[in-house]
Structure formats: C-alpha cells, structure tokens
Amino acid sequence: MQCNVSLMDSCSALIYFVPTQPQTLEQTVSLFHVDSNRVNTTVDGFLINVNCSCPADHDEFVSHIEYHVQPGDSWEIVSSKFGSFVMEMPNKTLIVSQTITLDLLCGCSGRVELISYRIVAGDTLYTICSRFGANIEQTSALNGIDVAGFIHVGDIMFIPAQDSEALKKSNSRTRIIVGALGGAVVFLLGLSLILFWVCLHRSKGREESKSASRGAKYLLTLFLSSTKPKQNELPFFSSDKSTVFSYDEVCDTTMNFDQSQKIGQGSYGSVYLGHLKGTDVAIKQMMNTKSKEFLAELNILCKVHHKNLIELIGYAAGGDSLFLVYEFAENGALNEHLHNPSLKGYTPLSWATRVQIALDAAKGLEYIHVHTKPYYVHRDVKTSNILLDSNLRAKIADFGLVKLLEHSPEVGAATSKIVGTFGYLAPEYVRDGCVTTKSDVYSFGVVLMELLTGQPALNKIAGSETAQYTEHRSLVDLMLSALRDDDNPLLELTKCVDPNLIEYHKDSLFQADSNMTNFLHMFSIYKMAILSKDCVDNDWQRRPDMCKVVLRLSYILACTLQGEAKDPDHRYLTLLANDSSQQTP
C-alpha cells in the first residue's frame, strides 16, 4: 500500500500467512520473530500481527523482518517462505549465513487495521470479502480495483479487519469529547467556507480563473530548471521539439475544454482536440496531483523520438491542471478498431493492416528497450495506448508509468507498487514487483491476441454478473486453451479468429481447392498466434525480446503481402503441425 505520511507513518497491521508446507505455530513465531500472542491460527495458515511503517526510502508501507540466509536460497525461495509478501531485490546478492532485513508488504489506514492477503487460484472479490466479513465497496476502493470484481492471482489485497483493536481502545467519554469538538470545528469550518466562497466570487473574474495555479507553475519551473544543460553540454530536448504553451492558448483551442472537443478519457485525465501553430493536436489535461506521471511522460518524450512513438509537441500548466500537447492521431486508439468497430463508425481492419500495426508497435517498444540509454519499460502496453494515424500506422502512447532500467534491459528493477492494466500484467511483475522489458513483451503478447481475435483482454463470464461483482476470463487463458490442441493446431484457432477478418473463409480452409491466399493468410495467422503464445510465457526468460518479435513480425508481414507460398508443394498444414522452430526463417 502506498505511503501516506500525512495520514500516518506507522501502525499495527495483519498478514494472512499461508505456508507452502505444513508449519507449526512455534515455527511461524520463530520465522517472523514475533511473540506467540501476536500469532493466531486460521483454517489454512496464520494471522500475524506486525508493526507496519513507511521508511524514508520507501514508497510503500512495509514491515521489517530479520532473516538468516540459508544455503540454496534465492529471492524467489525466500519470498515463498514468507507467503510471497517479500519485496524482492534481484540486484542484491544473497550471501549464505548473512543476516539481511526483509521488507514485507503491509498496509495502514487511519480507521481500521488492514489484513495483507495474497490472492490464490479460485478466489473472487466476493468470496474474499465474505471470508473476512468485509464490505465489497470499501475493499474495492481501498485496493483501487477499477474493473468491478476482477482480481489477479498473486496480487496482494488489503482487507479492512472488522475487529480492529484500534477501534476497541476508544471509550465513551473520549467519544463524547471528540464529538463535541468535532461539531464545533465543522460549524466553524462551514462558516469559513461560506465566507471564503463569497469573497472569492466577488474578487475573481474570468481572467483570474484562467491564470496558472502556483502549484502547476512551480512544477513547470522545476522541470525546466532540471533540464538546463551544464556547461559544454547540449540540452536533452531542443526548442523546436517541445514548446511551452500558455494556459490561455490551451483554453482557447479547446473552447474552454468543451465536451464537443473531448476525444478521449484515460486513467490520468481527459484528452481534447485542439489546433496550435497550424496543426491539429491532442491535449491531455491532468490534475496537478498527477505531477509524477506528468513529469515522467514529459521527461521521456523530450528525450526519445521515433516514428512509432507518439510525438510530444509541447506542454502547459494552469488552472490547477497540467497539459501535454501531442501530435494528433486521426484514427484514434487501436482498441476502437478491434472491439465492435462497426458500432463506433470504423471499418474492420484487414489482416495485412493488423500485422502492420503489430510491427509498428513492436518497433516502438524495441526502440525504448534497446536503443536508448537508460533503457525504458513502458509498463502499460495495451490496445488503448496504441494510436493510429491517418494511414493506420501505429504509435505507442501514454508514458506516464514508464520505468527506467539503468544497467541492462533484462536486469529487473524492483517496484513496490503494481501499476498497469488488469489483463495485460505479467505474472512475475504482479507476484514479485520485479519489472523488466519482458514485462512489456507479455503485455504486447496480449495485444497480438486482441489483433487475432477482436476480443478485449478481459471478457465477462456469462451469468456471473451480480449487483456486487462480476467474474472475468482473460483472453490469455482463452487463447492458450485453444493452442493446446496438439492433434489439430488450426481447428480451435479458427474458432477464436475475429469474424471480421474477411480475407479467408474458415468453411473452406481445409478443402483441397482452397485458394493460395487463404492458405497463406491462415499460415501467417497461425504464426502470429504462436508468437503471441511465446510472448505470454509464464517464464519471463523464455519470452522473446522485442528485437526477435520485430524479426518474426516482419516475416509474417512479408508472407501476408507476398500472396505466394514459400513452400512450392503447398505443404502448409504439415509445416504448421510440426512448426517447432518458432523463429523467423
């Protein structure tokens, strides 16, 4: 749970520990270095009371525990000993017999004790809340679950404890005093707000409402000062690449952020269509509370330029908002063209166009993974963050969650906060908080599956929706299930392919007189399906890097566009059934 030191910097918290092997109460007490009266047994493990705090060098609440490194230990083994609550540090070498301090993830709330719970297979939001007697809405809000009811195996959830000791300590006399004082404070505060509102609206006209807030101006000043070059050093962005726009310019071009100009809504703000310096632009409006995401995106897009990355034109601040000004992608986001496109006024994408889009996006990711220093991990690769220009060429967008890798693309960086979008998150990232470029590869594999099927990354399970929660099935599960049919590798795949792909006919696919184009398209569809499967491999080390993904997609695109077979005898089905290389020929 993210720190909030203004609320509290430490608390008493609970960890729901389920050992991987049978374990006694005494063994658990010894492992966690706590008194036995702070450990209670449960039906499948132990509920452990720990001291939870927010150290100065941490973004998350943690509990410190001393651990003596054993022979054969790895970070994965150590974490599993503690129920996978340990924040792993893969860059730190474990030395046998050395005593180290482990950080176990926990949470603090100003009202109740929180239980840290690791989600296991079969759990749903409803069953977890029922088990602990917790309120679903409160638990969802506490954990930021934005997809109703969907949770991911391996995630840590923070559940309000119903019998919090913190609540039991207050006595009636204290409540009476606090209640009386609270009433007086509320009355005075309300009166002050009324007077302030009257004065504010008397003194402020339209011009003052447009002026930049101090906070927003300060952030912009901070960024500009941090990017000033040292002596004999070039600035990392040039004035012809990024322009500082005034707040008035942004207001005027968006018609004061009129709804008619709104073209999108993201996790960090709204996007408006504008026209600045003779060109159409997309303007992302962010509250100044999102300064971290604003500065992250501004920083990378001022440094990195590639035809398959959305171009930053400029930025602005004002009215308690921060603004990023991008090139305008005329055809919007890829997801709009895949999920019921005809209902949104789009013509379904052809197979060749889909492969080209995949290759474009792969090249953009390859660039930030391989050809920049430091290396970058996007951390939110998804079809809604792939934008299409007037020629349906793809550009990666939304770099607010980007993570820097200083040493090597495949050397992970530990992160204590899991960010991104459900359905696209790599399992090791969710489980261990370790992010590498292979995390993006997993997400890209899901994008390939969407291009193949036309389905979203998460699908509601029919009949599971209630007033309180909804069950979902991931597209990854659906596709992997289809690709497990070893006897006929194409039969199940054809059932998953997007019906909007009209270039081939599934009914005639296996007939001897099927035309060559149909065979070739099915060949390239199968090759992309295998590539998507490789990208979402549970073992991140077995996933291809984006360089290999680009090569394989280039081959798939060539096959699609050539309209002729590489095999003169047309032995496609034999090739597909025995395709074990999974590499670009």
Coordinates of C-alpha atoms in Angstrom, one line a residue:
M1 CA 0.0 0.0 0.0
Q2 CA 1.3 3.4 -1.0
C3 CA 2.6 5.6 1.9
N4 CA 0.6 8.5 3.1
V5 CA 2.6 10.0 5.9
S6 CA 0.2 12.9 6.2
L7 CA -2.3 10.4 7.5
M8 CA 0.1 8.2 9.5
D9 CA 3.6 6.9 9.2
S10 CA 3.2 3.6 11.2
C11 CA 0.5 1.3 12.5
S12 CA -0.3 -2.2 13.7
A13 CA -1.2 -4.4 10.7
L14 CA -2.0 -8.1 10.0
I15 CA -0.5 -10.5 7.5
Y16 CA -2.5 -13.6 6.4
F17 CA 0.3 -16.1 6.1
V18 CA -0.3 -19.4 4.3
P19 CA 2.9 -21.6 4.4
T20 CA 3.7 -23.7 1.4
Q21 CA 4.4 -26.7 3.7
P22 CA 2.7 -27.7 7.0
Q23 CA 4.1 -25.5 9.7
T24 CA 3.6 -25.3 13.5
L25 CA 2.7 -22.2 15.5
E26 CA 6.2 -22.3 17.1
Q27 CA 7.9 -22.4 13.7
T28 CA 5.9 -19.4 12.5
V29 CA 6.7 -17.4 15.6
S30 CA 10.4 -18.1 15.1
L31 CA 10.3 -17.3 11.4
F32 CA 8.6 -13.9 11.8
H33 CA 10.4 -13.0 15.1
V34 CA 7.2 -12.1 17.0
D35 CA 5.7 -13.1 20.3
S36 CA 3.3 -16.0 20.2
N37 CA 0.4 -13.8 21.4
R38 CA 0.7 -11.9 18.1
V39 CA 0.0 -15.0 16.0
N40 CA -3.4 -16.6 15.6
T41 CA -4.1 -19.9 13.7
T42 CA -6.5 -19.9 10.8
V43 CA -8.1 -22.8 8.8
D44 CA -5.1 -22.8 6.3
G45 CA -2.4 -20.8 8.0
F46 CA -1.8 -17.9 10.4
L47 CA -2.8 -14.4 11.0
I48 CA 0.2 -12.4 12.2
N49 CA 0.2 -9.0 13.9
V50 CA 3.2 -6.9 12.7
N51 CA 4.5 -3.4 13.0
C52 CA 4.0 -1.6 9.7
S53 CA 5.7 1.6 8.8
C54 CA 6.8 3.9 5.9
P55 CA 10.6 4.3 6.0
A56 CA 12.1 7.4 4.4
D57 CA 13.5 5.5 1.3
H58 CA 10.3 3.6 0.6
D59 CA 7.1 4.4 -1.3
E60 CA 5.1 1.6 0.3
F61 CA 4.2 0.5 3.8
V62 CA 6.4 -2.4 4.9
S63 CA 7.3 -4.5 7.9
H64 CA 11.0 -5.2 8.6
I65 CA 12.0 -8.7 9.5
E66 CA 15.5 -10.1 10.0
Y67 CA 16.4 -13.3 8.0
H68 CA 19.4 -15.5 8.1
V69 CA 20.3 -16.6 4.5
Q70 CA 20.3 -20.3 4.0
P71 CA 22.3 -22.4 1.5
G72 CA 20.4 -22.7 -1.8
D73 CA 18.3 -19.5 -1.1
S74 CA 17.2 -17.3 -3.9
W75 CA 14.9 -14.3 -3.7
E76 CA 12.0 -16.5 -5.0
I77 CA 12.6 -19.1 -2.4
V78 CA 13.0 -16.5 0.4
S79 CA 9.8 -14.8 -0.6
S80 CA 7.9 -18.1 -0.7
K81 CA 9.0 -18.8 2.8
F82 CA 7.1 -15.7 3.9
G83 CA 4.0 -16.3 1.9
S84 CA 5.3 -14.2 -1.1
F85 CA 4.9 -10.9 0.8
V86 CA 8.6 -10.1 0.5
M87 CA 9.7 -7.2 -1.7
E88 CA 12.4 -8.9 -3.8
M89 CA 15.6 -7.1 -4.6
P90 CA 17.1 -9.1 -7.5
N91 CA 20.1 -6.8 -7.9
K92 CA 21.1 -7.6 -4.3
T93 CA 23.1 -10.9 -4.0
L94 CA 22.1 -13.3 -1.2
I95 CA 25.2 -14.5 0.7
V96 CA 24.9 -17.7 2.8
S97 CA 25.0 -17.1 6.6
Q98 CA 24.5 -13.4 6.2
T99 CA 21.6 -11.7 8.1
I100 CA 19.5 -9.4 6.0
T101 CA 16.5 -7.2 6.5
L102 CA 13.4 -8.2 4.5
D103 CA 10.6 -5.8 3.7
L104 CA 7.1 -7.4 3.9
L105 CA 4.3 -5.5 2.2
C106 CA 1.6 -4.3 4.6
G107 CA -0.9 -1.5 4.9
C108 CA -2.0 1.3 7.1
S109 CA -5.4 3.0 7.3
G110 CA -6.5 5.8 9.6
R111 CA -9.6 3.9 10.7
V112 CA -9.0 0.2 10.9
E113 CA -6.3 -2.4 10.9
L114 CA -5.6 -3.9 7.4
I115 CA -5.0 -7.5 6.6
S116 CA -2.5 -8.2 3.8
Y117 CA -3.8 -11.1 1.8
R118 CA -2.2 -12.9 -1.2
I119 CA -4.8 -13.9 -3.8
V120 CA -4.8 -17.6 -4.8
A121 CA -6.5 -19.5 -7.6
G122 CA -10.2 -19.7 -7.1
D123 CA -10.5 -16.5 -5.2
T124 CA -13.0 -13.9 -6.2
L125 CA -13.6 -10.4 -4.7
Y126 CA -16.9 -11.7 -3.3
T127 CA -15.5 -14.8 -1.7
I128 CA -12.6 -13.0 -0.1
C129 CA -14.8 -10.3 1.4
S130 CA -17.3 -12.9 2.6
R131 CA -14.4 -14.8 4.2
F132 CA -13.3 -11.8 6.2
G133 CA -16.7 -10.2 6.7
A134 CA -15.5 -7.1 4.7
N135 CA -17.6 -4.7 2.7
I136 CA -17.0 -5.2 -1.1
E137 CA -17.3 -1.5 -2.0
Q138 CA -14.9 -0.4 0.8
T139 CA -12.4 -3.1 -0.1
S140 CA -12.6 -2.3 -3.8
A141 CA -12.0 1.4 -3.1
L142 CA -9.1 0.6 -0.8
N143 CA -7.3 -1.5 -3.4
G144 CA -8.1 0.6 -6.4
I145 CA -10.0 -2.2 -8.2
D146 CA -11.3 -0.4 -11.3
V147 CA -12.6 -3.4 -13.1
A148 CA -15.5 -4.5 -11.0
G149 CA -14.8 -7.8 -9.3
F150 CA -11.7 -8.7 -11.3
I151 CA -8.7 -9.7 -9.3
H152 CA -5.4 -11.4 -10.3
V153 CA -3.9 -14.4 -8.7
G154 CA -0.7 -13.4 -6.9
D155 CA -1.9 -9.8 -6.2
I156 CA -1.8 -8.6 -2.6
M157 CA -5.1 -7.2 -1.3
F158 CA -5.6 -5.1 1.7
I159 CA -8.8 -6.0 3.6
P160 CA -10.3 -4.0 6.5
A161 CA -10.2 -6.0 9.7
Q162 CA -13.7 -5.9 11.3
D163 CA -12.4 -6.4 14.8
S164 CA -9.7 -3.8 14.8
E165 CA -8.0 -3.3 18.2
A166 CA -7.7 0.4 17.2
L167 CA -11.4 0.7 17.3
K168 CA -11.8 -1.0 20.7
K169 CA -9.5 1.4 22.5
S170 CA -11.7 4.4 22.4
N171 CA -14.1 4.9 25.4
S172 CA -17.4 6.6 25.6
R173 CA -16.0 9.7 27.4
T174 CA -13.5 10.2 24.7
R175 CA -16.1 9.9 22.0
I176 CA -18.3 12.5 23.7
I177 CA -15.4 15.0 23.9
V178 CA -14.3 14.3 20.4
G179 CA -17.9 14.5 19.1
A180 CA -18.4 17.9 20.8
L181 CA -15.2 19.3 19.5
G182 CA -15.8 17.9 16.1
G183 CA -19.2 19.5 15.9
A184 CA -17.8 22.9 16.8
V185 CA -15.0 22.5 14.2
V186 CA -17.4 21.5 11.5
F187 CA -19.6 24.5 12.2
L188 CA -16.7 27.0 12.2
L189 CA -15.2 25.3 9.1
G190 CA -18.6 25.6 7.2
L191 CA -19.0 29.2 8.2
S192 CA -15.4 29.9 7.0
L193 CA -16.0 28.2 3.7
I194 CA -19.2 30.2 3.0
L195 CA -17.4 33.5 3.7
F196 CA -14.4 32.4 1.5
W197 CA -16.7 31.4 -1.3
V198 CA -18.5 34.8 -1.3
C199 CA -15.2 36.7 -1.2
L200 CA -13.7 34.5 -3.9
H201 CA -16.5 35.0 -6.4
R202 CA -16.6 38.7 -5.8
S203 CA -13.0 39.2 -6.5
K204 CA -12.3 36.8 -9.2
G205 CA -13.2 37.3 -12.8
R206 CA -12.6 35.2 -15.9
E207 CA -9.0 36.3 -16.3
E208 CA -8.0 35.1 -12.8
S209 CA -9.8 31.8 -13.3
K210 CA -7.5 31.3 -16.3
S211 CA -4.3 32.1 -14.6
A212 CA -1.9 29.3 -13.8
S213 CA -2.0 27.9 -10.3
R214 CA 1.1 28.3 -8.2
G215 CA 1.5 24.5 -7.9
A216 CA 1.3 24.0 -11.6
K217 CA 3.6 26.8 -12.4
Y218 CA 6.1 25.5 -9.8
L219 CA 6.1 22.1 -11.4
L220 CA 6.8 23.5 -14.8
T221 CA 9.6 25.7 -13.4
L222 CA 11.0 22.8 -11.6
F223 CA 11.1 20.7 -14.8
L224 CA 12.6 23.5 -16.9
S225 CA 15.3 24.2 -14.3
S226 CA 16.2 20.5 -14.0
T227 CA 16.7 20.3 -17.8
K228 CA 19.1 23.2 -18.1
P229 CA 22.3 21.9 -19.7
K230 CA 25.6 22.1 -17.9
Q231 CA 28.5 23.9 -19.4
N232 CA 29.6 22.4 -22.7
E233 CA 26.5 20.1 -22.6
L234 CA 23.6 20.1 -25.0
P235 CA 20.1 20.2 -23.6
F236 CA 18.3 16.9 -23.7
F237 CA 15.5 18.5 -25.7
S238 CA 15.5 21.2 -28.2
S239 CA 13.1 24.1 -28.5
D240 CA 12.0 23.0 -32.0
K241 CA 10.8 19.7 -30.5
S242 CA 9.0 21.0 -27.4
T243 CA 7.1 24.2 -26.9
V244 CA 5.8 25.8 -23.7
F245 CA 2.3 26.9 -24.4
S246 CA 0.3 29.4 -22.3
Y247 CA -2.8 28.4 -20.4
D248 CA -4.8 30.9 -22.5
E249 CA -3.7 29.2 -25.7
V250 CA -4.8 25.8 -24.4
C251 CA -8.2 27.2 -23.2
D252 CA -8.9 28.9 -26.5
T253 CA -8.1 26.0 -28.7
T254 CA -10.2 23.6 -26.6
M255 CA -13.1 26.1 -26.3
N256 CA -12.5 26.1 -22.6
F257 CA -12.5 22.3 -22.5
D258 CA -15.9 22.0 -24.1
Q259 CA -17.3 18.5 -24.3
S260 CA -17.6 18.8 -28.0
Q261 CA -13.8 18.9 -28.2
K262 CA -13.2 15.9 -25.9
I263 CA -11.8 12.9 -27.8
G264 CA -10.7 10.6 -25.0
Q265 CA -10.6 9.7 -21.4
G266 CA -7.7 8.0 -19.8
S267 CA -6.6 6.9 -16.3
Y268 CA -4.9 10.2 -15.7
G269 CA -7.2 12.7 -17.3
S270 CA -9.2 13.8 -20.4
V271 CA -7.9 14.4 -23.9
Y272 CA -9.1 17.2 -26.1
L273 CA -8.8 18.1 -29.8
G274 CA -7.1 21.4 -30.5
H275 CA -5.3 23.4 -33.2
L276 CA -2.0 25.0 -32.3
K277 CA 0.7 26.5 -34.6
G278 CA -1.1 25.5 -37.7
T279 CA -1.6 21.8 -36.9
D280 CA -4.2 19.6 -35.1
V281 CA -3.1 18.4 -31.7
A282 CA -4.3 16.2 -28.9
I283 CA -4.2 17.9 -25.5
K284 CA -4.1 15.7 -22.4
Q285 CA -5.4 17.5 -19.3
M286 CA -4.1 16.2 -15.9
M287 CA -4.7 17.4 -12.4
N288 CA -1.6 18.7 -10.8
T289 CA -1.9 15.9 -8.2
K290 CA -0.6 13.7 -11.1
S291 CA 2.7 15.6 -11.2
K292 CA 4.8 12.3 -11.1
E293 CA 3.1 10.9 -14.2
F294 CA 3.2 14.3 -15.9
L295 CA 7.0 14.8 -15.3
A296 CA 7.7 11.1 -16.2
E297 CA 6.0 11.4 -19.6
L298 CA 7.4 14.9 -20.3
N299 CA 10.9 13.6 -19.4
I300 CA 10.9 10.6 -21.7
L301 CA 9.2 12.2 -24.7
C302 CA 11.6 15.1 -24.7
K303 CA 14.5 12.7 -24.9
V304 CA 13.1 10.0 -27.2
H305 CA 11.9 10.4 -30.7
H306 CA 10.8 7.7 -33.1
K307 CA 8.2 7.4 -35.8
N308 CA 6.4 4.7 -33.8
L309 CA 6.2 6.7 -30.6
I310 CA 3.7 9.5 -30.3
E311 CA 5.4 12.9 -30.6
L312 CA 5.3 15.5 -27.9
I313 CA 4.8 18.9 -29.3
G314 CA 4.7 20.9 -26.1
Y315 CA 3.3 21.4 -22.6
A316 CA 1.5 23.9 -20.4
A317 CA 0.3 24.5 -16.9
G318 CA -2.6 26.5 -15.3
G319 CA -5.9 26.4 -13.6
D320 CA -4.7 23.6 -11.2
S321 CA -4.0 21.4 -14.3
L322 CA -1.1 20.2 -16.3
F323 CA -1.2 19.7 -20.0
L324 CA 0.7 17.6 -22.5
V325 CA 0.3 18.5 -26.2
Y326 CA 0.8 15.7 -28.7
E327 CA 0.6 15.1 -32.4
F328 CA -3.0 14.2 -33.3
A329 CA -3.6 10.6 -34.3
E330 CA -6.6 10.9 -36.7
N331 CA -7.8 7.3 -36.4
G332 CA -7.8 7.1 -32.6
A333 CA -6.9 4.1 -30.5
L334 CA -6.4 0.6 -31.8
N335 CA -9.0 -0.9 -29.4
E336 CA -11.7 1.2 -31.0
H337 CA -11.0 -0.6 -34.3
L338 CA -11.0 -4.1 -32.8
H339 CA -13.9 -4.3 -30.3
N340 CA -17.2 -3.9 -32.2
P341 CA -15.7 -1.4 -34.7
S342 CA -18.8 -1.0 -36.8
L343 CA -20.7 0.3 -33.8
K344 CA -18.1 3.1 -33.5
G345 CA -18.1 4.0 -37.1
Y346 CA -15.0 2.2 -38.2
T347 CA -14.4 -0.3 -41.0
P348 CA -13.0 -3.6 -39.6
L349 CA -9.2 -3.8 -40.1
S350 CA -7.8 -6.2 -42.8
W351 CA -5.4 -8.9 -41.8
A352 CA -2.5 -7.1 -43.5
T353 CA -3.3 -3.9 -41.7
R354 CA -3.3 -5.7 -38.4
V355 CA 0.1 -7.3 -39.0
Q356 CA 1.5 -3.9 -40.0
I357 CA 0.1 -2.3 -36.8
A358 CA 1.7 -5.0 -34.7
L359 CA 5.0 -4.5 -36.4
D360 CA 4.8 -0.7 -35.9
A361 CA 4.1 -1.0 -32.2
A362 CA 6.8 -3.7 -31.8
K363 CA 9.4 -1.3 -33.4
G364 CA 8.4 1.5 -31.0
L365 CA 8.9 -0.8 -28.0
E366 CA 12.1 -2.2 -29.4
Y367 CA 13.4 1.4 -29.6
I368 CA 12.9 2.2 -25.9
H369 CA 14.0 -1.3 -24.8
V370 CA 17.2 -1.4 -26.8
H371 CA 18.3 1.8 -28.5
T372 CA 18.0 4.3 -25.6
K373 CA 20.2 4.9 -22.6
P374 CA 18.9 4.5 -20.0
Y375 CA 16.5 1.7 -21.2
Y376 CA 12.8 2.2 -20.6
V377 CA 9.9 -0.2 -19.7
H378 CA 6.5 1.2 -20.7
R379 CA 4.5 -0.8 -18.1
D380 CA 1.1 0.0 -19.7
V381 CA 1.2 -1.5 -23.2
K382 CA -2.4 -2.1 -24.3
T383 CA -4.5 -1.5 -27.4
S384 CA -5.9 1.7 -26.0
N385 CA -2.4 3.1 -25.8
I386 CA -1.6 2.3 -29.4
L387 CA -2.8 5.2 -31.6
L388 CA -3.3 5.1 -35.4
D389 CA -2.5 7.9 -37.7
S390 CA -4.3 8.8 -41.0
N391 CA -2.6 5.9 -42.7
L392 CA -3.4 3.4 -39.9
R393 CA 0.2 3.3 -38.9
A394 CA 0.7 2.7 -35.2
K395 CA 2.4 4.8 -32.5
I396 CA 2.9 3.9 -28.8
A397 CA 1.4 6.5 -26.4
D398 CA 0.9 7.2 -22.7
F399 CA 4.3 7.1 -21.0
G400 CA 3.1 8.1 -17.5
L401 CA 4.1 4.8 -15.9
V402 CA 7.4 4.4 -17.6
K403 CA 10.3 2.7 -15.6
L404 CA 14.0 3.3 -16.2
L405 CA 16.5 0.5 -16.3
E406 CA 20.0 1.8 -15.8
H407 CA 22.1 -1.2 -16.5
S408 CA 20.6 -3.7 -18.9
P409 CA 17.1 -4.3 -20.4
E410 CA 16.9 -7.7 -18.8
V411 CA 18.1 -6.8 -15.4
G412 CA 15.0 -6.1 -13.4
A413 CA 14.1 -3.1 -11.3
A414 CA 12.2 -3.7 -8.1
T415 CA 9.0 -1.8 -7.7
S416 CA 6.8 -1.7 -4.6
K417 CA 3.7 -0.5 -6.4
I418 CA 2.0 -2.6 -9.1
V419 CA 0.7 -0.3 -11.9
G420 CA -0.7 -1.0 -15.3
T421 CA -4.0 -2.6 -16.5
F422 CA -5.5 -5.9 -15.5
G423 CA -5.4 -8.4 -18.3
Y424 CA -2.0 -7.1 -19.5
L425 CA 0.2 -7.6 -16.4
A426 CA 3.0 -10.1 -16.5
P427 CA 2.7 -12.7 -13.7
E428 CA 6.2 -12.2 -12.3
Y429 CA 5.5 -8.4 -12.1
V430 CA 2.3 -9.0 -10.1
R431 CA 3.9 -11.7 -8.0
D432 CA 7.3 -10.1 -7.2
G433 CA 7.1 -6.5 -8.2
C434 CA 10.1 -7.0 -10.5
V435 CA 9.8 -5.2 -13.8
T436 CA 11.9 -5.9 -16.9
T437 CA 11.5 -5.3 -20.6
K438 CA 10.0 -8.8 -20.7
S439 CA 7.1 -7.3 -18.7
D440 CA 6.2 -5.2 -21.8
V441 CA 6.7 -8.3 -24.0
Y442 CA 4.0 -10.1 -22.1
S443 CA 1.6 -7.1 -22.5
F444 CA 2.4 -7.0 -26.2
G445 CA 1.5 -10.7 -26.5
V446 CA -1.9 -9.8 -25.2
V447 CA -2.1 -7.1 -27.9
L448 CA -1.3 -9.6 -30.5
M449 CA -4.1 -11.8 -29.2
E450 CA -6.6 -8.9 -29.5
L451 CA -5.5 -8.3 -33.1
L452 CA -6.1 -12.0 -33.8
T453 CA -9.5 -12.3 -32.0
G454 CA -11.0 -8.9 -31.9
Q455 CA -11.8 -9.5 -28.2
P456 CA -10.7 -7.4 -25.2
A457 CA -8.0 -8.5 -22.8
L458 CA -10.8 -9.3 -20.3
N459 CA -14.2 -10.8 -21.0
K460 CA -17.1 -11.0 -18.7
I461 CA -18.1 -14.6 -17.9
A462 CA -21.8 -15.1 -18.9
G463 CA -24.1 -15.4 -16.0
S464 CA -21.5 -14.3 -13.4
E465 CA -22.6 -10.7 -13.1
T466 CA -24.4 -9.6 -9.9
A467 CA -25.1 -6.3 -8.2
Q468 CA -21.9 -6.7 -6.2
Y469 CA -19.3 -8.2 -8.6
T470 CA -18.6 -9.6 -12.0
E471 CA -16.3 -12.5 -12.9
H472 CA -13.9 -12.2 -15.9
R473 CA -11.9 -14.5 -18.0
S474 CA -8.6 -13.4 -19.5
L475 CA -8.0 -13.5 -23.3
V476 CA -4.7 -15.2 -22.5
D477 CA -6.5 -18.1 -20.9
L478 CA -8.8 -18.4 -23.9
M479 CA -6.0 -18.4 -26.5
L480 CA -3.7 -20.7 -24.6
S481 CA -6.5 -23.2 -24.2
A482 CA -7.1 -23.1 -28.0
L483 CA -3.4 -23.5 -28.8
R484 CA -3.1 -26.6 -26.6
D485 CA -4.8 -28.8 -29.1
D486 CA -1.8 -30.8 -30.4
D487 CA -3.9 -33.1 -32.7
N488 CA -5.2 -30.3 -34.8
P489 CA -3.4 -27.0 -34.2
L490 CA -5.7 -25.0 -36.5
L491 CA -9.2 -26.2 -35.6
E492 CA -9.5 -24.5 -32.3
L493 CA -7.6 -21.4 -33.5
T494 CA -10.1 -20.8 -36.3
K495 CA -12.9 -20.6 -33.7
C496 CA -11.0 -17.8 -32.0
V497 CA -10.1 -15.7 -35.0
D498 CA -12.0 -12.4 -35.4
P499 CA -15.1 -12.9 -37.7
N500 CA -14.3 -9.5 -39.2
L501 CA -11.3 -10.9 -41.0
I502 CA -12.9 -11.5 -44.4
E503 CA -9.8 -12.3 -46.4
Y504 CA -10.1 -16.0 -45.8
H505 CA -13.1 -18.4 -45.4
K506 CA -13.0 -20.7 -42.4
D507 CA -15.5 -23.1 -44.0
S508 CA -13.2 -23.8 -47.0
L509 CA -9.9 -23.6 -45.2
F510 CA -9.2 -27.4 -45.2
Q511 CA -10.6 -28.1 -48.7
A512 CA -8.1 -29.1 -51.4
D513 CA -9.2 -26.3 -53.8
S514 CA -8.9 -23.5 -51.3
N515 CA -7.1 -20.6 -52.9
M516 CA -3.5 -19.8 -52.1
T517 CA -4.3 -16.5 -50.4
N518 CA -6.5 -18.2 -47.9
F519 CA -3.7 -20.7 -47.1
L520 CA -1.1 -18.0 -46.8
H521 CA -3.3 -15.9 -44.6
M522 CA -4.0 -18.8 -42.3
F523 CA -0.3 -19.6 -42.2
S524 CA 0.5 -16.0 -41.1
I525 CA -2.4 -16.1 -38.6
Y526 CA -1.1 -19.3 -37.1
K527 CA 2.5 -17.8 -36.9
M528 CA 1.2 -14.7 -35.1
A529 CA -0.8 -16.9 -32.7
I530 CA 2.4 -18.9 -31.8
L531 CA 4.3 -15.6 -31.4
S532 CA 1.6 -14.3 -29.0
K533 CA 1.9 -17.6 -27.1
D534 CA 5.6 -17.2 -26.8
C535 CA 5.3 -13.6 -25.6
V536 CA 3.0 -14.6 -22.7
D537 CA 5.1 -17.5 -21.5
N538 CA 5.0 -17.8 -17.7
D539 CA 8.8 -17.9 -17.6
W540 CA 9.8 -14.4 -18.5
Q541 CA 13.3 -15.6 -19.5
R542 CA 11.8 -17.8 -22.3
R543 CA 9.9 -14.9 -23.8
P544 CA 11.5 -13.4 -27.0
D545 CA 12.9 -9.9 -26.7
M546 CA 11.4 -7.1 -28.9
C547 CA 14.2 -7.4 -31.4
K548 CA 13.1 -11.0 -32.1
V549 CA 9.5 -10.1 -32.1
V550 CA 10.2 -7.4 -34.8
L551 CA 12.0 -10.0 -36.9
R552 CA 9.2 -12.6 -36.6
L553 CA 6.5 -10.0 -37.4
S554 CA 8.5 -8.8 -40.4
Y555 CA 8.4 -12.3 -41.8
I556 CA 4.7 -12.7 -41.0
L557 CA 4.0 -9.4 -42.8
A558 CA 6.1 -10.5 -45.8
C559 CA 4.1 -13.7 -46.1
T560 CA 0.9 -11.8 -45.9
L561 CA 1.8 -9.3 -48.5
Q562 CA 3.5 -11.6 -51.0
G563 CA 0.4 -13.7 -51.7
E564 CA 2.5 -16.7 -52.6
A565 CA 3.9 -19.7 -50.7
K566 CA 7.4 -20.2 -49.5
D567 CA 6.8 -24.0 -49.9
P568 CA 6.3 -24.8 -53.6
D569 CA 4.4 -28.0 -52.8
H570 CA 1.9 -26.2 -50.6
R571 CA 2.6 -28.4 -47.6
Y572 CA 1.2 -25.8 -45.2
L573 CA -0.7 -28.0 -42.8
T574 CA 2.4 -30.2 -42.4
L575 CA 4.5 -27.2 -41.7
L576 CA 2.1 -25.8 -39.2
A577 CA 1.5 -29.0 -37.3
N578 CA 5.3 -29.6 -37.0
D579 CA 6.4 -26.0 -36.5
S580 CA 8.8 -26.3 -33.6
S581 CA 11.3 -23.6 -34.5
Q582 CA 9.1 -20.7 -33.5
Q583 CA 11.7 -18.4 -35.0
T584 CA 11.9 -16.3 -38.1
P585 CA 13.1 -18.3 -41.1

